[in-house]
Short mmCIF file of C-alpha atoms in Angstrom, two decimals:
data_model
loop_
_atom_site.label_atom_id
_atom_site.label_comp_id
_atom_site.label_asym_id
_atom_site.label_seq_id
_atom_site.Cartn_x
_atom_site.Cartn_y
_atom_site.Cartn_z
CA UNK E 1 -43.94 -41.11 81.64
CA UNK E 2 -41.34 -39.49 79.54
CA UNK E 3 -39.11 -41.39 77.14
CA UNK E 4 -35.47 -40.69 76.22
CA UNK E 5 -36.50 -39.44 72.78
CA UNK E 6 -38.88 -36.92 74.25
CA UNK E 7 -35.97 -35.22 76.15
CA UNK E 8 -33.38 -35.29 73.17
CA UNK E 9 -32.51 -31.77 71.98
CA UNK E 10 -33.77 -30.95 68.54
CA UNK E 11 -31.98 -28.73 66.04
CA UNK E 12 -34.20 -25.83 65.06
CA UNK E 13 -33.81 -26.61 61.33
CA UNK E 14 -33.74 -30.37 61.69
CA UNK E 15 -36.77 -32.18 60.30
CA UNK E 16 -38.67 -34.50 62.58
CA UNK E 17 -38.36 -38.21 61.91
CA UNK E 18 -35.43 -40.68 61.52
CA UNK E 19 -35.27 -40.70 57.72
CA UNK E 20 -35.55 -36.98 57.62
CA UNK E 21 -32.68 -36.61 60.11
CA UNK E 22 -30.43 -38.71 57.88
CA UNK E 23 -31.34 -36.63 54.82
CA UNK E 24 -30.59 -33.43 56.70
CA UNK E 25 -27.15 -34.77 57.77
CA UNK E 26 -26.30 -35.71 54.16
CA UNK E 27 -27.30 -32.25 52.95
CA UNK E 28 -25.13 -30.62 55.63
CA UNK E 29 -22.13 -32.78 54.65
CA UNK E 30 -22.65 -31.96 50.97
CA UNK E 31 -22.74 -28.25 51.70
CA UNK E 32 -19.56 -28.54 53.78
CA UNK E 33 -17.73 -30.41 50.95
CA UNK E 34 -18.84 -27.86 48.35
CA UNK E 35 -17.64 -25.03 50.54
CA UNK E 36 -14.27 -26.71 51.05
CA UNK E 37 -13.88 -27.35 47.29
CA UNK E 38 -14.72 -23.74 46.52
CA UNK E 39 -12.16 -22.66 49.06
CA UNK E 40 -9.51 -24.95 47.53
CA UNK E 41 -10.26 -23.67 44.02
CA UNK E 42 -9.96 -20.11 45.18
CA UNK E 43 -6.64 -20.90 46.82
CA UNK E 44 -5.36 -22.58 43.64
CA UNK E 45 -6.45 -19.61 41.53
CA UNK E 46 -4.66 -17.28 43.89
CA UNK E 47 -1.54 -19.43 43.84
CA UNK E 48 -1.56 -19.61 40.02
CA UNK E 49 -2.07 -15.87 39.77
CA UNK E 50 0.74 -15.22 42.24
CA UNK E 51 3.02 -17.65 40.37
CA UNK E 52 2.28 -15.91 37.04
CA UNK E 53 3.00 -12.52 38.58
CA UNK E 54 6.22 -13.83 40.09
CA UNK E 55 7.42 -15.24 36.73
CA UNK E 56 6.49 -12.00 35.02
CA UNK E 57 8.48 -10.05 37.58
CA UNK E 58 11.43 -12.42 37.22
CA UNK E 59 11.39 -12.11 33.44
CA UNK E 60 11.24 -8.35 33.68
CA UNK E 61 14.03 -8.42 36.24
CA UNK E 62 16.17 -10.69 34.02
CA UNK E 63 15.63 -8.41 31.03
CA UNK E 64 16.50 -5.37 33.08
CA UNK E 65 19.56 -7.07 34.54
CA UNK E 66 20.72 -8.26 31.10
CA UNK E 67 20.29 -4.80 29.69
CA UNK E 68 22.09 -3.29 32.63
CA UNK E 69 24.86 -5.87 32.24
CA UNK E 70 25.35 -4.98 28.58
CA UNK E 71 25.30 -1.30 29.42
CA UNK E 72 27.42 -1.32 32.55
CA UNK E 73 29.63 -4.42 32.43
CA UNK E 74 32.97 -3.39 30.91
CA UNK E 75 33.77 -6.98 29.99
CA UNK E 76 30.61 -7.34 27.89
CA UNK E 77 31.23 -4.04 26.13
CA UNK E 78 34.82 -5.06 25.54
CA UNK E 79 33.74 -8.39 24.08
CA UNK E 80 31.46 -6.81 21.49
CA UNK E 81 34.00 -4.13 20.78
CA UNK E 82 36.62 -6.79 20.05
CA UNK E 83 34.28 -8.59 17.65
CA UNK E 84 33.58 -5.36 15.76
CA UNK E 85 37.30 -4.59 15.55
CA UNK E 86 38.06 -8.07 14.22
CA UNK E 87 35.34 -7.84 11.58
CA UNK E 88 36.54 -4.41 10.49
CA UNK E 89 40.17 -5.62 10.34
CA UNK E 90 39.13 -8.52 8.08
CA UNK E 91 37.10 -6.27 5.81
CA UNK E 92 39.85 -3.67 5.46
CA UNK E 93 42.36 -6.48 4.92
CA UNK E 94 40.13 -7.85 2.17
CA UNK E 95 39.99 -4.43 0.50
CA UNK E 96 43.79 -4.30 0.49
CA UNK E 97 43.86 -7.85 -0.90
CA UNK E 98 41.54 -6.88 -3.76
CA UNK E 99 43.57 -3.77 -4.56
CA UNK E 100 46.82 -5.76 -4.59
CA UNK E 101 45.38 -8.40 -6.95
CA UNK E 102 43.95 -5.82 -9.33
CA UNK E 103 47.02 -3.58 -9.42
CA UNK E 104 49.47 -6.40 -10.04
CA UNK E 105 47.22 -7.63 -12.90
CA UNK E 106 47.53 -11.12 -11.47
CA UNK E 107 43.75 -11.44 -11.49
CA UNK E 108 43.54 -11.34 -15.31
CA UNK E 109 42.57 -14.72 -16.80
CA UNK E 110 45.22 -14.62 -19.52
CA UNK E 111 47.95 -13.77 -16.96
CA UNK E 112 47.01 -16.87 -14.94
CA UNK E 113 46.84 -19.10 -18.01
CA UNK E 114 50.15 -17.77 -19.35
CA UNK E 115 51.80 -18.55 -16.02
CA UNK E 116 50.95 -22.24 -16.30
CA UNK E 117 52.54 -22.40 -19.76
CA UNK E 118 55.43 -20.23 -18.51
CA UNK E 119 54.99 -17.39 -20.99
CA UNK E 120 54.59 -14.70 -18.33
CA UNK E 121 55.70 -14.66 -14.70
CA UNK E 122 53.61 -11.91 -13.12
CA UNK E 123 51.65 -14.43 -11.07
CA UNK E 124 54.79 -16.26 -9.95
CA UNK E 125 56.53 -13.07 -8.82
CA UNK E 126 53.52 -11.88 -6.81
CA UNK E 127 52.98 -15.35 -5.31
CA UNK E 128 56.62 -15.73 -4.28
CA UNK E 129 56.75 -12.21 -2.82
CA UNK E 130 53.64 -12.91 -0.71
CA UNK E 131 55.09 -16.24 0.44
CA UNK E 132 58.46 -14.69 1.37
CA UNK E 133 56.79 -11.84 3.29
CA UNK E 134 54.61 -14.27 5.21
CA UNK E 135 57.64 -16.41 6.06
CA UNK E 136 59.54 -13.40 7.32
CA UNK E 137 56.63 -12.06 9.41
CA UNK E 138 55.90 -15.42 11.01
CA UNK E 139 59.62 -15.95 11.64
CA UNK E 140 59.73 -12.70 13.58
CA UNK E 141 56.62 -13.74 15.52
CA UNK E 142 58.27 -17.04 16.41
CA UNK E 143 61.30 -15.19 17.81
CA UNK E 144 59.56 -12.52 19.89
CA UNK E 145 58.40 -13.71 23.34
CA UNK E 146 55.31 -11.49 23.11
CA UNK E 147 54.04 -13.03 19.86
CA UNK E 148 55.47 -16.55 20.19
CA UNK E 149 52.31 -17.97 21.88
CA UNK E 150 50.18 -16.54 19.06
CA UNK E 151 52.45 -18.10 16.44
CA UNK E 152 52.36 -21.48 18.16
CA UNK E 153 48.57 -21.22 18.41
CA UNK E 154 47.99 -20.55 14.70
CA UNK E 155 50.41 -23.30 13.78
CA UNK E 156 48.38 -25.75 15.83
CA UNK E 157 45.08 -24.42 14.43
CA UNK E 158 46.31 -24.97 10.87
CA UNK E 159 47.37 -28.55 11.63
CA UNK E 160 44.05 -29.25 13.35
CA UNK E 161 42.24 -28.26 10.14
CA UNK E 162 44.36 -30.64 8.08
CA UNK E 163 42.43 -33.87 8.48
CA UNK E 164 43.48 -35.08 5.05
CA UNK E 165 46.51 -37.11 4.04
CA UNK E 166 49.09 -36.72 1.30
CA UNK E 167 46.90 -38.54 -1.25
CA UNK E 168 43.93 -36.15 -1.02
CA UNK E 169 46.24 -33.12 -0.82
CA UNK E 170 47.99 -34.12 -4.03
CA UNK E 171 44.80 -35.07 -5.92
CA UNK E 172 43.04 -31.97 -4.63
CA UNK E 173 46.01 -29.84 -5.66
CA UNK E 174 45.99 -31.33 -9.16
CA UNK E 175 42.27 -30.55 -9.57
CA UNK E 176 42.77 -27.07 -8.14
CA UNK E 177 45.49 -26.30 -10.69
CA UNK E 178 43.45 -27.72 -13.56
CA UNK E 179 40.46 -25.63 -12.59
CA UNK E 180 42.64 -22.53 -12.29
CA UNK E 181 43.88 -22.92 -15.87
CA UNK E 182 40.43 -23.66 -17.28
CA UNK E 183 38.72 -20.77 -15.48
CA UNK E 184 41.68 -18.37 -15.52
CA UNK E 185 41.14 -17.73 -11.81
CA UNK E 186 41.77 -19.03 -8.31
CA UNK E 187 39.43 -19.07 -5.29
CA UNK E 188 40.61 -15.65 -4.09
CA UNK E 189 41.00 -14.04 -7.50
CA UNK E 190 37.43 -14.87 -8.49
CA UNK E 191 36.22 -12.20 -6.10
CA UNK E 192 38.68 -9.64 -7.51
CA UNK E 193 37.45 -10.51 -11.01
CA UNK E 194 33.86 -9.91 -9.92
CA UNK E 195 34.79 -6.55 -8.41
CA UNK E 196 36.81 -5.46 -11.45
CA UNK E 197 34.05 -6.51 -13.87
CA UNK E 198 36.09 -9.10 -15.78
CA UNK E 199 34.32 -10.20 -18.95
CA UNK E 200 31.57 -7.66 -18.26
CA UNK E 201 30.25 -9.83 -15.46
CA UNK E 202 31.16 -13.28 -16.79
CA UNK E 203 33.25 -13.83 -13.65
CA UNK E 204 29.94 -14.32 -11.84
CA UNK E 205 29.60 -17.65 -13.66
CA UNK E 206 32.99 -18.70 -12.31
CA UNK E 207 31.77 -17.74 -8.84
CA UNK E 208 28.63 -19.81 -9.35
CA UNK E 209 30.75 -22.77 -10.46
CA UNK E 210 32.80 -22.43 -7.28
CA UNK E 211 29.68 -22.62 -5.11
CA UNK E 212 28.42 -25.67 -7.03
CA UNK E 213 31.84 -27.30 -6.61
CA UNK E 214 31.63 -26.89 -2.84
CA UNK E 215 28.11 -28.33 -2.75
CA UNK E 216 29.21 -31.29 -4.85
CA UNK E 217 32.17 -32.00 -2.59
CA UNK E 218 29.91 -31.82 0.48
CA UNK E 219 27.82 -34.64 -1.02
CA UNK E 220 30.78 -37.00 -1.53
CA UNK E 221 32.80 -35.90 1.51
CA UNK E 222 31.74 -38.83 3.76
CA UNK E 223 33.03 -41.35 1.20
CA UNK E 224 36.20 -39.36 0.61
CA UNK E 225 37.00 -39.38 4.31
CA UNK E 226 36.07 -43.04 4.67
CA UNK E 227 38.40 -44.25 1.94
CA UNK E 228 41.28 -41.76 2.08
CA UNK E 229 41.70 -40.71 5.70
CA UNK E 230 45.17 -41.63 7.02
CA UNK E 231 45.28 -44.56 9.42
CA UNK E 232 47.02 -42.39 11.99
CA UNK E 233 48.38 -38.87 12.52
CA UNK E 234 51.68 -37.94 10.93
CA UNK E 235 54.47 -37.68 13.48
CA UNK E 236 56.53 -35.14 11.54
CA UNK E 237 54.22 -32.47 10.18
CA UNK E 238 56.60 -29.53 9.70
CA UNK E 239 59.89 -29.10 7.91
CA UNK E 240 61.60 -28.21 11.17
CA UNK E 241 60.59 -31.67 12.42
CA UNK E 242 62.78 -33.12 9.66
CA UNK E 243 65.63 -30.61 9.71
CA UNK E 244 67.61 -29.95 12.93
CA UNK E 245 67.00 -26.19 12.73
CA UNK E 246 64.45 -23.97 14.50
CA UNK E 247 61.51 -22.58 12.58
CA UNK E 248 62.80 -18.99 12.58
CA UNK E 249 66.13 -19.97 11.01
CA UNK E 250 64.41 -21.95 8.26
CA UNK E 251 61.87 -19.20 7.57
CA UNK E 252 64.59 -16.56 7.15
CA UNK E 253 66.60 -18.87 4.91
CA UNK E 254 63.55 -19.51 2.71
CA UNK E 255 62.82 -15.77 2.60
CA UNK E 256 66.33 -15.02 1.33
CA UNK E 257 66.22 -17.81 -1.28
CA UNK E 258 62.80 -16.71 -2.58
CA UNK E 259 63.96 -13.09 -2.79
CA UNK E 260 66.89 -14.18 -4.97
CA UNK E 261 64.52 -16.15 -7.19
CA UNK E 262 62.25 -13.10 -7.64
CA UNK E 263 65.21 -10.92 -8.60
CA UNK E 264 66.33 -13.57 -11.08
CA UNK E 265 62.89 -13.76 -12.70
CA UNK E 266 62.71 -9.98 -12.89
CA UNK E 267 66.13 -9.80 -14.50
CA UNK E 268 65.09 -12.28 -17.19
CA UNK E 269 61.50 -11.02 -17.59
CA UNK E 270 61.03 -7.38 -16.48
CA UNK E 271 57.48 -6.94 -15.25
CA UNK E 272 56.63 -3.97 -17.50
CA UNK E 273 57.39 -6.03 -20.61
CA UNK E 274 54.74 -8.54 -19.49
CA UNK E 275 51.89 -6.01 -19.48
CA UNK E 276 50.28 -7.05 -22.73
CA UNK E 277 47.03 -8.26 -24.26
CA UNK E 278 46.45 -10.72 -27.09
CA UNK E 279 45.17 -9.07 -30.25
CA UNK E 280 45.32 -9.33 -34.04
CA UNK E 281 48.23 -7.28 -35.36
CA UNK E 282 47.06 -7.93 -38.96
CA UNK E 283 44.65 -10.21 -40.76
CA UNK E 284 46.77 -13.33 -40.31
CA UNK E 285 48.88 -12.72 -37.22
CA UNK E 286 48.16 -12.58 -33.49
CA UNK E 287 50.50 -11.24 -30.87
CA UNK E 288 50.60 -10.15 -27.24
CA UNK E 289 50.59 -6.38 -27.72
CA UNK E 290 52.14 -4.35 -24.91
CA UNK E 291 49.74 -2.14 -22.98
CA UNK E 292 51.09 1.14 -21.58
CA UNK E 293 51.00 1.55 -17.82
CA UNK E 294 48.74 4.59 -17.84
CA UNK E 295 48.48 6.76 -14.78
CA UNK E 296 50.52 9.13 -12.69
CA UNK E 297 53.28 7.73 -10.48
CA UNK E 298 52.62 10.55 -8.02
CA UNK E 299 49.13 9.07 -7.57
CA UNK E 300 49.78 5.39 -7.07
CA UNK E 301 46.12 4.35 -7.31
CA UNK E 302 45.74 5.88 -10.78
CA UNK E 303 48.34 3.53 -12.25
CA UNK E 304 47.05 0.59 -14.25
CA UNK E 305 49.70 -1.75 -12.82
CA UNK E 306 52.13 -2.00 -9.93
CA UNK E 307 55.26 -4.15 -9.79
CA UNK E 308 54.08 -7.66 -8.87
CA UNK E 309 56.38 -7.92 -5.86
CA UNK E 310 54.79 -4.83 -4.29
CA UNK E 311 51.36 -6.43 -4.46
CA UNK E 312 52.86 -9.67 -3.17
CA UNK E 313 54.43 -7.93 -0.18
CA UNK E 314 51.11 -6.27 0.68
CA UNK E 315 49.32 -9.63 0.55
CA UNK E 316 52.05 -11.22 2.68
CA UNK E 317 51.67 -8.48 5.30
CA UNK E 318 48.00 -9.39 5.58
CA UNK E 319 49.20 -12.57 7.26
CA UNK E 320 49.98 -10.41 10.29
CA UNK E 321 46.60 -8.67 10.16
CA UNK E 322 44.63 -11.92 10.11
CA UNK E 323 46.88 -13.68 12.61
CA UNK E 324 46.71 -10.92 15.21
CA UNK E 325 43.02 -10.11 14.72
CA UNK E 326 41.29 -13.50 14.47
CA UNK E 327 44.06 -15.95 15.40
CA UNK E 328 44.00 -17.66 12.01
CA UNK E 329 45.95 -17.61 8.75
CA UNK E 330 45.15 -16.40 5.24
CA UNK E 331 42.64 -18.51 3.33
CA UNK E 332 39.74 -18.15 0.95
CA UNK E 333 38.09 -21.40 -0.09
CA UNK E 334 36.42 -21.99 3.30
CA UNK E 335 34.34 -18.85 2.72
CA UNK E 336 32.50 -20.69 -0.07
CA UNK E 337 31.61 -23.43 2.41
CA UNK E 338 30.17 -20.86 4.81
CA UNK E 339 28.04 -19.31 2.06
CA UNK E 340 26.73 -22.64 0.74
CA UNK E 341 26.03 -23.90 4.29
CA UNK E 342 23.40 -21.19 4.76
CA UNK E 343 20.92 -23.34 2.81
CA UNK E 344 20.92 -25.76 5.76
CA UNK E 345 18.08 -23.96 7.54
CA UNK E 346 16.68 -26.92 9.47
CA UNK E 347 18.15 -29.45 11.88
CA UNK E 348 17.34 -32.24 9.45
CA UNK E 349 19.30 -30.59 6.64
CA UNK E 350 22.21 -29.94 8.99
CA UNK E 351 22.28 -33.62 9.96
CA UNK E 352 22.35 -34.52 6.26
CA UNK E 353 25.58 -32.56 5.75
CA UNK E 354 27.79 -32.51 8.84
CA UNK E 355 30.65 -31.22 6.67
CA UNK E 356 28.86 -27.99 5.71
CA UNK E 357 27.20 -27.64 9.11
CA UNK E 358 30.53 -26.97 10.79
CA UNK E 359 30.96 -23.85 8.60
CA UNK E 360 27.55 -22.27 9.26
CA UNK E 361 28.18 -20.02 12.24
CA UNK E 362 30.85 -18.36 14.30
CA UNK E 363 33.44 -15.68 13.69
CA UNK E 364 35.98 -18.42 12.96
CA UNK E 365 34.02 -19.14 9.76
CA UNK E 366 32.50 -15.80 8.85
CA UNK E 367 35.72 -13.79 8.96
CA UNK E 368 36.70 -15.28 5.58
CA UNK E 369 33.37 -14.23 4.07
CA UNK E 370 33.95 -10.68 5.30
CA UNK E 371 37.51 -10.84 3.98
CA UNK E 372 36.59 -11.93 0.45
CA UNK E 373 33.70 -9.45 0.38
CA UNK E 374 36.31 -6.78 1.06
CA UNK E 375 38.32 -8.15 -1.90
CA UNK E 376 35.37 -7.43 -4.21
CA UNK E 377 35.20 -3.85 -2.93
CA UNK E 378 38.99 -3.41 -3.15
CA UNK E 379 39.17 -4.59 -6.77
CA UNK E 380 36.26 -2.33 -7.66
CA UNK E 381 37.98 0.69 -6.08
CA UNK E 382 41.29 -0.13 -7.76
CA UNK E 383 39.82 -0.63 -11.23
CA UNK E 384 37.74 2.53 -10.98
CA UNK E 385 40.79 4.52 -9.86
CA UNK E 386 42.75 3.52 -12.97
CA UNK E 387 39.70 3.66 -15.29
CA UNK E 388 40.02 -0.03 -16.19
CA UNK E 389 36.70 -1.18 -14.75
CA UNK E 390 35.11 -3.77 -17.06
CA UNK E 391 37.93 -3.65 -19.64
CA UNK E 392 39.54 -7.05 -18.93
CA UNK E 393 38.41 -9.93 -21.14
CA UNK E 394 37.05 -13.05 -19.53
CA UNK E 395 37.01 -16.72 -20.50
CA UNK E 396 34.04 -18.45 -22.11
CA UNK E 397 30.98 -19.12 -19.96
CA UNK E 398 31.54 -22.89 -20.03
CA UNK E 399 35.21 -22.56 -19.03
CA UNK E 400 34.33 -20.17 -16.24
CA UNK E 401 31.59 -22.34 -14.74
CA UNK E 402 33.21 -25.77 -15.03
CA UNK E 403 36.68 -24.44 -14.22
CA UNK E 404 35.30 -22.88 -11.05
CA UNK E 405 33.54 -26.13 -10.14
CA UNK E 406 36.69 -28.23 -10.58
CA UNK E 407 38.82 -25.63 -8.81
CA UNK E 408 36.75 -25.48 -5.62
CA UNK E 409 36.11 -29.21 -5.57
CA UNK E 410 39.87 -29.70 -5.64
CA UNK E 411 40.46 -27.01 -3.02
CA UNK E 412 38.07 -28.66 -0.56
CA UNK E 413 39.36 -32.13 -1.37
CA UNK E 414 42.90 -30.96 -0.61
CA UNK E 415 41.74 -28.83 2.37
CA UNK E 416 43.33 -25.65 1.04
CA UNK E 417 43.76 -23.31 -1.92
CA UNK E 418 46.42 -20.94 -3.23
CA UNK E 419 46.07 -18.87 -0.05
CA UNK E 420 45.52 -21.70 2.42
CA UNK E 421 48.26 -24.06 1.27
CA UNK E 422 50.21 -21.71 -0.99
CA UNK E 423 50.68 -18.76 1.34
CA UNK E 424 49.80 -19.95 4.85
CA UNK E 425 50.75 -23.64 4.84
CA UNK E 426 54.12 -23.06 3.20
CA UNK E 427 54.80 -20.06 5.46
CA UNK E 428 54.17 -22.31 8.46
CA UNK E 429 56.47 -24.92 6.86
CA UNK E 430 53.73 -27.56 6.84
CA UNK E 431 55.03 -30.48 4.78
CA UNK E 432 51.69 -31.46 3.28
CA UNK E 433 51.22 -27.92 1.91
CA UNK E 434 54.38 -28.21 -0.18
CA UNK E 435 52.96 -31.37 -1.76
CA UNK E 436 49.67 -29.56 -2.48
CA UNK E 437 51.37 -26.52 -4.07
CA UNK E 438 53.59 -28.70 -6.27
CA UNK E 439 50.53 -30.67 -7.39
CA UNK E 440 48.66 -27.43 -8.10
CA UNK E 441 51.36 -26.21 -10.49
CA UNK E 442 51.58 -29.67 -12.05
CA UNK E 443 47.82 -29.85 -12.71
CA UNK E 444 47.72 -26.31 -14.08
CA UNK E 445 50.70 -26.97 -16.34
CA UNK E 446 49.26 -30.20 -17.75
CA UNK E 447 45.92 -28.62 -18.69
CA UNK E 448 47.67 -25.43 -19.80
CA UNK E 449 49.79 -27.17 -22.40
CA UNK E 450 46.85 -29.29 -23.57
CA UNK E 451 44.83 -26.12 -24.17
CA UNK E 452 47.88 -24.41 -25.68
CA UNK E 453 48.33 -27.29 -28.11
CA UNK E 454 44.65 -27.30 -29.05
CA UNK E 455 44.80 -23.58 -29.76
CA UNK E 456 48.01 -23.96 -31.76
CA UNK E 457 46.26 -26.38 -34.11
CA UNK E 458 44.50 -23.33 -35.55
CA UNK E 459 47.51 -21.11 -36.31
CA UNK E 460 45.38 -18.32 -37.71
CA UNK E 461 43.92 -17.62 -34.28
CA UNK E 462 46.75 -18.76 -32.05
CA UNK E 463 47.14 -17.66 -29.25
CA UNK E 464 43.97 -15.55 -29.24
CA UNK E 465 41.70 -18.59 -29.22
CA UNK E 466 43.73 -20.00 -26.29
CA UNK E 467 42.74 -17.16 -23.96
CA UNK E 468 39.15 -17.06 -25.24
CA UNK E 469 38.29 -20.69 -24.49
#
């Protein structure tokens, strides 16, 4: 008699016996799972490899496309071309600026100091000529439909940069003027002094003081803003907001009035009679001995000095160059902020000084650095052309350093310098700039007469010791 088990089919590899059948089934299941896992791992490896290849191809494609875009896209080429043109325009403009400062002799420390005690008016004539030229150029821009939008844009840009009120502009202007008298320089002229080798390199100490002044102001800037920022924006920011006349009419009227003032100063004090240097005329007397204007008038660059109004007109014309190339106005003290800000190499340092961080990058900041670098080159070329390189006396090391520090601290406190407020702000008829310029002359005059009086106490060396402080 056969049982059911005796007729059940048996797998050829299956072991005989119940326990053995169970063990065989477990082994079969384990082998199946291992095979499936191996298959899954192989699939994952394939997928990862394919994904890596795809990303590599995409990266290569992006690089190729970007390169092709730069090479074939006219807009990209035009963009970089415009940047190069703007940088070159600023550099060439800076060279012309340096030449104008050196040829008018306005960069000499004793010329600047004598201006603040009203003994010589070379600086005043050049400054007024630059201001009048800027006023005239911007007035024409305001009239022409083609350039009117550009004029309106730079006027708004200048106002946007003026976050300070009248208080800080006046105090900053006072400090700026004091520093100018002490150092015998201004933020723009420092670079011309470096290029012309003033004091056989002592101008570098003034430059160092300027950089330290910027760093010091950056430290206290949060407190300055906290305690001096106006409670609200000024409603009337320009002179034409106060006077019922358009900007162009006021600018032309100011140009005419300033031109008359220059002619009056020249009539009273001819510029060639002011080309002198302090020296001992005998053992007990000191005088400002006239220096001949060596050179050939047929070769303008060989002349030691040009009429101050010619240099002023050239500087004023640079207002057009900067306005049309970078959409900004003449300035110089912000370049020191850009240079000092380069020490902020980490995010943490940048968070520690938000004031300097805003000056670190961008053409809107670096154009001034390029511009003042050109001024160094221009002054060097000019001095070498007239064989006066390294012949101008400088101030003492202490006066140069601390004067530069005070000067730049004041310029940043007042948000502008002799170029920013003096040439651009006044040319745009910004009310706050007139306050700053008046304060600058007041501060320079106060310190000038204090130093003049201290030098006069020693009559044997007066005024030689005044210019050698």
